[in-house]
XYZ file of C-alpha atoms in Angstrom:
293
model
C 28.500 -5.722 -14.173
C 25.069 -3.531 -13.169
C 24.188 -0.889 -11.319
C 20.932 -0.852 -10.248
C 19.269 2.277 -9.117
C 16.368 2.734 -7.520
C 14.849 5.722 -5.928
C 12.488 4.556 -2.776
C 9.543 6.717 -0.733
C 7.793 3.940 0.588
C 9.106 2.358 4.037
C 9.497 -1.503 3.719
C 9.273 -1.805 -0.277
C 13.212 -1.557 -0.479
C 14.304 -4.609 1.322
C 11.722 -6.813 -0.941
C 12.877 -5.287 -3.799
C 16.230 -5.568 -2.935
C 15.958 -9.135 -1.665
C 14.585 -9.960 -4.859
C 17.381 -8.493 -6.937
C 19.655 -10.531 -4.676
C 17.768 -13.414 -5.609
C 17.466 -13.194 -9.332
C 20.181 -11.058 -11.222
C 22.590 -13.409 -11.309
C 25.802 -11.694 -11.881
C 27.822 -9.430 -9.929
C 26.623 -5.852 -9.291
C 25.973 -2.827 -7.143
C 22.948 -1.331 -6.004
C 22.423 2.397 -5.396
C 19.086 3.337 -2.787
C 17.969 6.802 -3.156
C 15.820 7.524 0.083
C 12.932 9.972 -0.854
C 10.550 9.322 1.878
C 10.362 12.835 2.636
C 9.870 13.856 -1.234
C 12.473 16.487 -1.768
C 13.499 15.594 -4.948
C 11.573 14.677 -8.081
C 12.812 11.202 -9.865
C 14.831 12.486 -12.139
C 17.278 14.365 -9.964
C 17.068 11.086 -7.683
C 18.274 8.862 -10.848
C 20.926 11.431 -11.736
C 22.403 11.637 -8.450
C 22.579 7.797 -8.175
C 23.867 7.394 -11.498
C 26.881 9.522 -11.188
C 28.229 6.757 -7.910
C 27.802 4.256 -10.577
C 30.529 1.599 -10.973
C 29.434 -0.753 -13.593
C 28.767 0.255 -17.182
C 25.607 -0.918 -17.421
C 22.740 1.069 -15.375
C 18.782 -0.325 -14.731
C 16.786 2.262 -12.924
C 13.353 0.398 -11.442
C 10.753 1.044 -9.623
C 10.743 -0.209 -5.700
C 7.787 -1.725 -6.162
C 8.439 -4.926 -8.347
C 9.460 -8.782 -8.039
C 11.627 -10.258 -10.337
C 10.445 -13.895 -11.673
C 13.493 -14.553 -14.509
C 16.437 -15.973 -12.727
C 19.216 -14.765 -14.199
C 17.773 -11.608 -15.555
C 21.102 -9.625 -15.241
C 23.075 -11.956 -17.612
C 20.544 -11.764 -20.245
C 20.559 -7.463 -19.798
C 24.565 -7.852 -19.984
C 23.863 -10.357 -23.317
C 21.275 -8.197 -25.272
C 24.050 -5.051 -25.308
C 26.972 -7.181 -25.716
C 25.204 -8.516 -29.111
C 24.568 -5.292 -30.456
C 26.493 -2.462 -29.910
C 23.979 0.005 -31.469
C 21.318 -0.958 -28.449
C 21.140 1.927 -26.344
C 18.079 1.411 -23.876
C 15.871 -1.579 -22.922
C 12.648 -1.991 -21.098
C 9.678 -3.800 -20.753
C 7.062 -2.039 -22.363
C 7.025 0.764 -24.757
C 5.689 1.844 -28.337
C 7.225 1.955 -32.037
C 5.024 5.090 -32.494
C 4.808 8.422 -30.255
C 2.314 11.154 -31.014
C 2.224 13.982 -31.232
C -0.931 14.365 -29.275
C -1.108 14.265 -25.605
C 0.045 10.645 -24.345
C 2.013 8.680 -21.789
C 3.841 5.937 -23.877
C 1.013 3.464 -24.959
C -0.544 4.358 -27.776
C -3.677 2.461 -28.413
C -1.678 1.106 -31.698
C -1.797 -3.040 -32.323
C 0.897 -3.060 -35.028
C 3.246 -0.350 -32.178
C 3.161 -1.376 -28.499
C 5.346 -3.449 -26.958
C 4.693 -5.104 -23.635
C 5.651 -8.099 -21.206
C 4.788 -6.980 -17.704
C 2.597 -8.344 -14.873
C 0.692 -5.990 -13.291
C -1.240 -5.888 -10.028
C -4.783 -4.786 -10.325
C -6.721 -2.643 -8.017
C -8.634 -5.843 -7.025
C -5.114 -7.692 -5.695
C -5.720 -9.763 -8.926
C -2.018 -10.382 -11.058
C -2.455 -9.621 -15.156
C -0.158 -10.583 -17.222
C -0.352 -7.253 -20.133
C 1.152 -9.117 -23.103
C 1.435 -6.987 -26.065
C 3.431 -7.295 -29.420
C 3.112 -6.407 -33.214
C 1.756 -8.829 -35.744
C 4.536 -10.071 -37.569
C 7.340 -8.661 -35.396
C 9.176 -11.914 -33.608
C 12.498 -12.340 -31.506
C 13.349 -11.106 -27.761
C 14.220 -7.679 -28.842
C 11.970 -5.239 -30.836
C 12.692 -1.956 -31.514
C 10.610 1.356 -29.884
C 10.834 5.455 -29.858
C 9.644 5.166 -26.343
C 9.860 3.425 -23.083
C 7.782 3.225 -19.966
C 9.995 3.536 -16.844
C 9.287 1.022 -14.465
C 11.884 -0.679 -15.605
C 15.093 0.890 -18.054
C 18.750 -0.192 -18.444
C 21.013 1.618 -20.581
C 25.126 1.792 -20.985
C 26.234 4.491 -18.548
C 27.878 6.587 -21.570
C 24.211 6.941 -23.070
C 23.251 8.081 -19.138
C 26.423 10.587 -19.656
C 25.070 11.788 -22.719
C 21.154 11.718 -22.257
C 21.084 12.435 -18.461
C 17.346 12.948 -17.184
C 15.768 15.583 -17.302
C 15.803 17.290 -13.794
C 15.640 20.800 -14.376
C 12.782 20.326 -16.511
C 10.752 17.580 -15.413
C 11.165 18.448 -11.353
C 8.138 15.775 -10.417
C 7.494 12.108 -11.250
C 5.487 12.013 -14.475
C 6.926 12.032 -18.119
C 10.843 11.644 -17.048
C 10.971 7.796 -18.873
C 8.911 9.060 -21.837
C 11.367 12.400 -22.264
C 14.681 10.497 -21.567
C 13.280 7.220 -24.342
C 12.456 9.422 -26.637
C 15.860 11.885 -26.694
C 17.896 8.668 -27.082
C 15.915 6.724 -29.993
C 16.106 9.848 -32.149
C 19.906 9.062 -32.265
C 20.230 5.693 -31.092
C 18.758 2.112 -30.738
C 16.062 1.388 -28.305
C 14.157 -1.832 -27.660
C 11.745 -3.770 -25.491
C 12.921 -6.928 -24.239
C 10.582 -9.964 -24.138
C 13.039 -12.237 -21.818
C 12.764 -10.595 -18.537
C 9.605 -11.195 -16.189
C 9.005 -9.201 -13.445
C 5.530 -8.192 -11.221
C 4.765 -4.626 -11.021
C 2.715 -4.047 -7.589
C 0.989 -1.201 -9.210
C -1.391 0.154 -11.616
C -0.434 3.335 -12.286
C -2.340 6.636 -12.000
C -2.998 9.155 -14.379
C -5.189 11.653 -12.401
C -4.793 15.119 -11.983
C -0.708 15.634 -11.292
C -0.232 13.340 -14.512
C -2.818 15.495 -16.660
C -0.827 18.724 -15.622
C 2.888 17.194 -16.427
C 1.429 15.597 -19.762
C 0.224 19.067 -20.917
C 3.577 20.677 -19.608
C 5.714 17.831 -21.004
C 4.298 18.229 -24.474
C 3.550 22.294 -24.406
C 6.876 23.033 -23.268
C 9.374 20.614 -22.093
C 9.720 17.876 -25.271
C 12.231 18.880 -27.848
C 11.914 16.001 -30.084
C 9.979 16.178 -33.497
C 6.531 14.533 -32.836
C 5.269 12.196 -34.204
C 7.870 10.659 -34.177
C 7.876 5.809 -35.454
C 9.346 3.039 -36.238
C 7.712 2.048 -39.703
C 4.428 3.087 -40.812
C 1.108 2.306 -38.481
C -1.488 0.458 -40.492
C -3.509 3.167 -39.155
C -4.857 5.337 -41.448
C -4.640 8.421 -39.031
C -2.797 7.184 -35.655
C -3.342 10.397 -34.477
C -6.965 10.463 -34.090
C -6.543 6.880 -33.234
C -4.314 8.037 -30.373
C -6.233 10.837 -28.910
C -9.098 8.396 -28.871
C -7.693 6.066 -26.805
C -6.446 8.319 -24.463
C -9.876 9.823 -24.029
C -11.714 6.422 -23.630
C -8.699 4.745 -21.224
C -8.595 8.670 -19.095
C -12.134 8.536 -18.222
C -11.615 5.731 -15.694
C -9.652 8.088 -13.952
C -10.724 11.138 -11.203
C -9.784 14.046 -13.195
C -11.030 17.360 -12.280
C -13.506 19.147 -15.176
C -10.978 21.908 -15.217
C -8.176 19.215 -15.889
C -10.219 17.245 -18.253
C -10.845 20.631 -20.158
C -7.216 21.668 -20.739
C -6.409 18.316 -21.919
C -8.590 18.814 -24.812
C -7.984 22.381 -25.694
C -4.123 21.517 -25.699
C -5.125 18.206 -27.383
C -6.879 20.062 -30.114
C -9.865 17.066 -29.789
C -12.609 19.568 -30.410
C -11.621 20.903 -34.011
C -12.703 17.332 -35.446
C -16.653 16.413 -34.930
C -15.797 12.776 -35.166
C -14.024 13.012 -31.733
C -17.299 14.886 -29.700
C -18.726 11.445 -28.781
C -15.567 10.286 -27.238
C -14.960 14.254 -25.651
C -18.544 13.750 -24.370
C -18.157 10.424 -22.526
C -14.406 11.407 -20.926
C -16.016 14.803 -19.788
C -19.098 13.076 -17.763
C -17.196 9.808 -17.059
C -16.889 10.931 -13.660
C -20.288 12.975 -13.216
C -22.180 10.024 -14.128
C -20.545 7.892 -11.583
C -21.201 9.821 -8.654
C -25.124 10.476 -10.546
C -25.211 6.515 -10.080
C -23.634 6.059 -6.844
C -26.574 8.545 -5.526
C -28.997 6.683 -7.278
């Protein structure tokens, strides 16, 4: 019924992971292990190469870091396609609204993400990062984009939208690019019935700044921005590149890094935006100034 696929680099997170699928999907299904412990190939070459051993005609690529906490997950993945044909993609988190400024796929947007994931903090803690639109109700909303610790899709949208290896030869941007290539033809959602713990946080230092600027520069093809509706947002794209420079600052991002990002952002042609260039630019500095202190 599924094939899952999962690409691994970290000894001993496979057998939880997979001992928690075993556990929890509840139908029949395969599951396809790429070992990348030694790095060679970049994720989306990894989830191509598994996905063409596929049996089953419906394929979830995940993370190997995650535990499942819906029993019976897989029936309700196998449910949510066989009641609408048009549904090409699912996943867990994701946004009605892409920019076309630089940007993983959250966008800072109330009324456009889309999230049901809990997510391990730095701190060990467990958060539960609930998000959905005012208004918008029902297990199954609607998105241009997708984050990728979790995606299932029919393999003939796979056959047609494979991921991106030749272009996106690292581990960055692959679930934004392949998300948005399929929702400009076809039907993607995030799904609100499926629980699972991510045992991550996510990084977005340096390697991520570099792919974001590449992704967008050079490697995207699809018309940005690109929604689902309208934002109530007057101007989502200052809204956007806003949020991105408050939630970026947390992270340890070189000057030079932090520089390109807002020349190839374009954030210094509007004056409104210097207060929030000033505090991502000395985010960093003023840490270490304190820690000294």
């Amino acid at each position: 019924m599924i094939t899952v696929i999962i690409c691994t680099a970290v000894p001993g997170r496979l057998e939880k992971v997979k001992e928690s699928i075993a556990d929890t999907i509840g139908l029949s299904y395969e599951l396809i292990a790429v070992d990348n412990t030694d790095g060679r190939m970049g994720l989306c070459e990894a989830y191509n190469t598994a996905a063409k051993k596929a049996s089953f005609d419906v394929l979830c690529f995940m993370h190997d870091d995650v535990q499942f906490l819906t029993k019976d997950w897989g029936k309700r993945v196998v449910a949510h396609f066989s009641a609408d044909d048009a549904l090409a993609a699912i996943g867990l988190a994701g946004s009605r609204y892409k920019s076309r400024t630089l940007s993983g796929w959250w966008s800072g947007l109330a009324d456009c993400d889309c999230c049901n994931i809990r997510q391990q903090k730095p701190d060990g803690e467990i958060e539960h990062v609930y998000v959905r639109p005012p208004l918008l109700s029902g297990d199954v909303i609607p998105v241009r984009v997708l984050d990728g610790v979790w995606i299932c899709m029919r393999k003939e949208v796979w056959q047609e939208f494979p991921f991106a290896e030749e272009q996106l030869r690292r581990f960055h941007f692959y679930d934004v690019d392949v998300s948005l290539r399929i929702s400009a033809k076809r039907k993607v959602a995030v799904v609100y019935d499926v629980d699972l713990v991510h045992f991550s946080y996510g990084a977005f230092g340096n390697d991520w700044i570099r792919e974001a600027i590449r992704f967008h520069r050079s490697v995207n093809q699809v018309k940005l921005p690109g929604a689902i509706g309208t934002p109530h947002e007057r101007n989502p794209e200052r809204a956007v590149m806003r949020a991105w420079l408050l939630r970026l600052r947390r992270e340890k991002i070189s000057l030079r890094n932090k520089l390109a990002w807002c020349k190839t952002a374009g954030v210094w042609q509007n004056p409104g935006n210097w207060p929030y260039i000033f505090l991502f630019l000395t985010s960093i500095s003023f840490a270490r100034f304190r820690k000294k202190a």
